[in-house]
Amino acid sequence: MRPGTLAVQLYSVIEALQADRPGTLARLAALGFRHVEPFALGLWNTSPGELAASARALRADLDEAGLGVSSVHIAVSADSQASVIETCRILGTDTAFVPVPWLVDGFDERSLETHDGVRAFAGRLNEAARELAGAGIRLGYHNHHFEWALLPGGAHAFDVLWDLLDPEVLAEVDVYWAAVAGQDPVDVVKRLGERVVAAHLKDGPAVREAPQTPIGTGDIDIPGALRAGAHLRWHITEIDQTEADRFELLAANRQALLAGGLTVP
């Protein structure tokens, strides 16, 4: 099976984007990236019209830089997914991930601390996924570290959640945050199997507040995770926190992934 295609999560350069989005996108393209994953779509009670206008403006900047979209991180509303559908169509992707529980109306991080909360959250994601599937859009969930909270009885919320989610709900595994939670990212990818279509790739000491470092210099078994997920469509490099220049770190991560032979541009 072919290697996964490389992309970059735009949150990695959030400050540069806020200062100069066209210039930042052009700089990412100059580093050799051909695909990006936008974030924070549909936040802060954005109206459908505002969201569509924002997506069109972003699409214009992406076109100018010659960049495609792998997938998006987006909010799910309580009533209709029409805005998600329109945004994905404007940006040219068929895959959307909910990156945190509080981007689903009525839920927050505490929703994953009880069995009832996890059950309700899974039900809401299943409903949204079914609605989006009718329009050809695939919905998934992206992990951080807190999904591995222990529920009453000793089960991890992460495991209970994925047992309750419909098979059609996709996974985007953040290998770094899984390691921060004390999990082996290779095992996480194996456990979810074909449901994992994308992975967030970054390296470092796997400590919550520690700065991230170039891929290959930390404690994350990224090659092992990618071998376990040989079917992955997208390999997405990302930076949360670092002491390095963010563009230089992204360039180093890109080179490390390409050199490993498991990723294509």
Short mmCIF file of C-alpha atoms in Angstrom, two decimals:
data_model
loop_
_atom_site.label_atom_id
_atom_site.label_comp_id
_atom_site.label_asym_id
_atom_site.label_seq_id
_atom_site.Cartn_x
_atom_site.Cartn_y
_atom_site.Cartn_z
CA MET A 1 0.00 0.00 0.00
CA ARG A 2 1.25 3.48 -0.83
CA PRO A 3 2.66 5.67 1.95
CA GLY A 4 0.45 8.34 3.47
CA THR A 5 0.45 11.84 2.04
CA LEU A 6 2.10 14.60 4.05
CA ALA A 7 0.23 17.65 5.31
CA VAL A 8 0.74 20.32 7.96
CA GLN A 9 -1.74 21.38 10.64
CA LEU A 10 -2.07 25.15 10.37
CA TYR A 11 -2.25 25.57 14.15
CA SER A 12 1.51 25.00 14.05
CA VAL A 13 1.96 28.57 12.76
CA ILE A 14 -1.07 30.24 14.31
CA GLU A 15 0.70 33.49 15.23
CA ALA A 16 2.21 33.87 11.77
CA LEU A 17 -1.20 33.21 10.20
CA GLN A 18 -2.79 35.91 12.31
CA ALA A 19 -0.12 38.38 11.23
CA ASP A 20 0.02 37.50 7.52
CA ARG A 21 -1.99 34.56 6.27
CA PRO A 22 -1.12 34.77 2.55
CA GLY A 23 2.57 35.15 3.34
CA THR A 24 2.51 32.31 5.86
CA LEU A 25 0.80 29.93 3.44
CA ALA A 26 3.29 30.87 0.73
CA ARG A 27 6.13 30.15 3.15
CA LEU A 28 4.72 26.69 3.96
CA ALA A 29 4.46 25.98 0.25
CA ALA A 30 8.07 27.10 -0.21
CA LEU A 31 9.10 24.53 2.42
CA GLY A 32 7.61 21.86 0.18
CA PHE A 33 4.21 21.28 1.79
CA ARG A 34 1.36 20.69 -0.64
CA HIS A 35 -1.53 20.11 1.77
CA VAL A 36 -2.71 21.74 4.98
CA GLU A 37 -5.26 21.00 7.69
CA PRO A 38 -7.17 24.16 8.76
CA PHE A 39 -8.38 24.53 12.35
CA ALA A 40 -10.90 26.49 14.42
CA LEU A 41 -13.61 26.45 11.78
CA GLY A 42 -17.08 27.26 13.09
CA LEU A 43 -15.95 28.57 16.47
CA TRP A 44 -17.25 31.37 18.65
CA ASN A 45 -20.86 31.21 17.45
CA THR A 46 -19.89 31.96 13.86
CA SER A 47 -23.00 32.32 11.71
CA PRO A 48 -23.33 30.08 8.63
CA GLY A 49 -22.82 33.06 6.35
CA GLU A 50 -19.71 34.17 8.21
CA LEU A 51 -18.29 30.66 8.18
CA ALA A 52 -18.83 30.30 4.43
CA ALA A 53 -17.26 33.70 3.77
CA SER A 54 -14.29 32.80 5.96
CA ALA A 55 -13.87 29.48 4.14
CA ARG A 56 -13.98 31.18 0.73
CA ALA A 57 -11.35 33.71 1.80
CA LEU A 58 -9.13 30.92 3.10
CA ARG A 59 -9.64 28.92 -0.10
CA ALA A 60 -8.54 31.94 -2.15
CA ASP A 61 -5.35 32.27 -0.09
CA LEU A 62 -4.71 28.53 -0.38
CA ASP A 63 -5.17 28.67 -4.15
CA GLU A 64 -2.71 31.54 -4.37
CA ALA A 65 -0.14 29.45 -2.48
CA GLY A 66 -0.91 26.29 -4.43
CA LEU A 67 -2.06 24.36 -1.35
CA GLY A 68 -4.73 21.68 -1.03
CA VAL A 69 -6.65 20.65 2.08
CA SER A 70 -6.26 17.23 3.67
CA SER A 71 -9.05 17.56 6.23
CA VAL A 72 -10.44 20.17 8.60
CA HIS A 73 -10.90 20.62 12.34
CA ILE A 74 -14.40 21.94 12.80
CA ALA A 75 -17.23 22.47 15.29
CA VAL A 76 -20.43 20.45 15.18
CA SER A 77 -23.66 22.33 15.88
CA ALA A 78 -26.66 21.02 17.78
CA ASP A 79 -29.14 21.33 14.94
CA SER A 80 -27.81 21.07 11.38
CA GLN A 81 -24.50 20.14 9.78
CA ALA A 82 -25.19 22.26 6.70
CA SER A 83 -22.36 24.65 7.57
CA VAL A 84 -19.88 21.78 7.94
CA ILE A 85 -20.93 20.42 4.55
CA GLU A 86 -20.61 23.79 2.85
CA THR A 87 -17.24 24.51 4.47
CA CYS A 88 -15.80 21.15 3.40
CA ARG A 89 -17.03 21.65 -0.15
CA ILE A 90 -15.55 25.14 -0.35
CA LEU A 91 -12.20 23.95 0.96
CA GLY A 92 -12.16 20.82 -1.16
CA THR A 93 -12.08 18.04 1.42
CA ASP A 94 -14.39 15.18 2.33
CA THR A 95 -13.06 14.70 5.87
CA ALA A 96 -13.78 16.70 9.04
CA PHE A 97 -12.52 16.03 12.56
CA VAL A 98 -13.91 17.23 15.87
CA PRO A 99 -10.70 18.04 17.76
CA VAL A 100 -12.09 18.51 21.30
CA PRO A 101 -15.43 17.78 23.03
CA TRP A 102 -16.28 21.45 23.59
CA LEU A 103 -16.61 21.97 19.84
CA VAL A 104 -19.81 19.93 20.01
CA ASP A 105 -22.73 21.91 21.42
CA GLY A 106 -23.51 20.92 25.01
CA PHE A 107 -20.27 19.08 25.75
CA ASP A 108 -16.89 19.83 27.31
CA GLU A 109 -13.83 18.01 28.66
CA ARG A 110 -15.81 16.87 31.72
CA SER A 111 -18.17 15.00 29.41
CA LEU A 112 -15.53 12.29 29.19
CA GLU A 113 -15.32 11.79 32.96
CA THR A 114 -18.48 9.69 33.36
CA HIS A 115 -20.04 6.76 31.52
CA ASP A 116 -23.21 8.77 30.88
CA GLY A 117 -21.19 11.68 29.50
CA VAL A 118 -19.19 9.46 27.16
CA ARG A 119 -22.37 7.72 26.01
CA ALA A 120 -24.09 11.03 25.24
CA PHE A 121 -21.04 12.41 23.44
CA ALA A 122 -20.70 9.28 21.31
CA GLY A 123 -24.37 9.46 20.44
CA ARG A 124 -24.07 13.06 19.29
CA LEU A 125 -21.03 12.29 17.12
CA ASN A 126 -22.86 9.32 15.60
CA GLU A 127 -25.85 11.50 14.72
CA ALA A 128 -23.65 14.15 13.12
CA ALA A 129 -21.64 11.53 11.23
CA ARG A 130 -24.80 10.01 9.74
CA GLU A 131 -26.05 13.42 8.62
CA LEU A 132 -22.72 14.33 7.04
CA ALA A 133 -22.37 10.94 5.36
CA GLY A 134 -25.50 11.69 3.37
CA ALA A 135 -23.62 14.60 1.80
CA GLY A 136 -20.43 12.62 1.19
CA ILE A 137 -18.55 14.06 4.18
CA ARG A 138 -16.79 11.79 6.67
CA LEU A 139 -16.69 12.82 10.34
CA GLY A 140 -14.03 11.79 12.79
CA TYR A 141 -12.58 12.55 16.22
CA HIS A 142 -9.08 13.73 17.09
CA ASN A 143 -7.56 12.85 20.47
CA HIS A 144 -5.54 14.81 22.97
CA HIS A 145 -4.47 13.32 26.33
CA PHE A 146 -7.54 13.73 28.51
CA GLU A 147 -9.55 11.06 26.64
CA TRP A 148 -7.67 8.47 28.67
CA ALA A 149 -9.27 9.62 31.92
CA LEU A 150 -10.27 6.69 34.11
CA LEU A 151 -14.03 6.24 34.38
CA PRO A 152 -15.73 4.78 37.46
CA GLY A 153 -14.94 1.09 37.27
CA GLY A 154 -11.47 1.61 35.81
CA ALA A 155 -12.06 1.77 32.06
CA HIS A 156 -10.45 4.52 29.99
CA ALA A 157 -12.89 7.00 28.46
CA PHE A 158 -11.02 6.66 25.14
CA ASP A 159 -11.75 2.92 24.91
CA VAL A 160 -15.39 3.29 25.93
CA LEU A 161 -15.89 6.14 23.46
CA TRP A 162 -14.57 4.16 20.49
CA ASP A 163 -16.62 1.12 21.46
CA LEU A 164 -19.75 3.33 21.32
CA LEU A 165 -18.93 5.22 18.12
CA ASP A 166 -20.33 3.85 14.88
CA PRO A 167 -17.78 2.13 12.62
CA GLU A 168 -18.20 4.97 10.11
CA VAL A 169 -16.76 7.54 12.56
CA LEU A 170 -13.10 8.05 11.69
CA ALA A 171 -10.08 8.54 13.92
CA GLU A 172 -7.23 11.00 13.69
CA VAL A 173 -4.63 9.76 16.17
CA ASP A 174 -2.33 12.36 17.68
CA VAL A 175 0.62 10.14 18.50
CA TYR A 176 2.26 12.70 20.78
CA TRP A 177 -0.77 13.30 23.00
CA ALA A 178 -1.43 9.58 23.20
CA ALA A 179 2.11 9.16 24.56
CA VAL A 180 1.59 12.05 26.99
CA ALA A 181 -1.40 10.08 28.30
CA GLY A 182 0.89 7.13 28.95
CA GLN A 183 -0.25 5.14 25.92
CA ASP A 184 1.79 3.46 23.20
CA PRO A 185 0.78 5.19 19.93
CA VAL A 186 1.53 2.00 18.00
CA ASP A 187 -1.03 0.12 20.11
CA VAL A 188 -3.57 2.94 19.72
CA VAL A 189 -3.30 2.82 15.94
CA LYS A 190 -3.56 -0.99 15.94
CA ARG A 191 -6.58 -0.91 18.26
CA LEU A 192 -8.53 1.44 15.96
CA GLY A 193 -7.36 -0.22 12.75
CA GLU A 194 -8.88 0.95 9.47
CA ARG A 195 -10.86 3.66 11.26
CA VAL A 196 -7.64 5.67 11.55
CA VAL A 197 -7.28 7.68 8.35
CA ALA A 198 -4.92 10.40 9.62
CA ALA A 199 -2.24 10.88 12.27
CA HIS A 200 -0.76 13.98 13.88
CA LEU A 201 2.99 13.53 14.00
CA LYS A 202 5.36 15.35 16.36
CA ASP A 203 8.16 14.39 18.71
CA GLY A 204 9.64 15.35 22.03
CA PRO A 205 9.76 14.12 25.63
CA ALA A 206 6.02 13.25 25.81
CA VAL A 207 5.52 15.53 28.80
CA ARG A 208 2.49 17.82 28.74
CA GLU A 209 4.16 21.23 29.00
CA ALA A 210 7.54 20.32 27.50
CA PRO A 211 8.67 21.83 24.18
CA GLN A 212 8.44 19.62 21.13
CA THR A 213 11.55 18.79 19.12
CA PRO A 214 12.32 17.53 15.59
CA ILE A 215 10.91 14.15 14.64
CA GLY A 216 13.49 11.51 15.45
CA THR A 217 14.93 13.34 18.47
CA GLY A 218 12.27 12.52 21.07
CA ASP A 219 10.49 9.60 22.70
CA ILE A 220 7.70 8.97 20.17
CA ASP A 221 7.86 5.85 18.00
CA ILE A 222 6.60 7.57 14.88
CA PRO A 223 7.99 4.99 12.43
CA GLY A 224 6.28 2.24 14.40
CA ALA A 225 2.97 4.09 14.42
CA LEU A 226 3.15 4.67 10.67
CA ARG A 227 3.98 1.03 10.01
CA ALA A 228 1.01 0.03 12.16
CA GLY A 229 -1.10 2.45 10.15
CA ALA A 230 0.15 1.55 6.69
CA HIS A 231 -3.35 2.29 5.42
CA LEU A 232 -3.35 5.92 6.64
CA ARG A 233 -4.31 8.47 4.04
CA TRP A 234 -2.76 11.50 5.74
CA HIS A 235 0.40 12.07 7.78
CA ILE A 236 0.01 15.50 9.37
CA THR A 237 2.92 17.20 11.08
CA GLU A 238 2.01 19.63 13.84
CA ILE A 239 3.59 21.76 16.56
CA ASP A 240 1.81 22.61 19.81
CA GLN A 241 4.64 24.14 21.82
CA THR A 242 8.33 24.48 21.03
CA GLU A 243 11.38 26.61 21.73
CA ALA A 244 12.51 26.28 18.10
CA ASP A 245 11.61 28.43 15.13
CA ARG A 246 8.32 26.94 14.00
CA PHE A 247 9.08 27.03 10.28
CA GLU A 248 12.48 25.48 10.81
CA LEU A 249 10.94 22.73 12.96
CA LEU A 250 8.28 22.02 10.33
CA ALA A 251 10.97 21.82 7.66
CA ALA A 252 12.97 19.38 9.82
CA ASN A 253 9.87 17.29 10.49
CA ARG A 254 9.03 17.17 6.79
CA GLN A 255 12.53 16.02 5.92
CA ALA A 256 12.55 13.37 8.64
CA LEU A 257 9.22 11.93 7.50
CA LEU A 258 10.22 11.87 3.84
CA ALA A 259 13.58 10.29 4.66
CA GLY A 260 11.84 7.47 6.48
CA GLY A 261 10.14 6.37 3.29
CA LEU A 262 6.72 6.04 4.91
CA THR A 263 5.47 9.45 3.76
CA VAL A 264 5.07 11.09 0.36
CA PRO A 265 4.82 14.86 -0.25
#
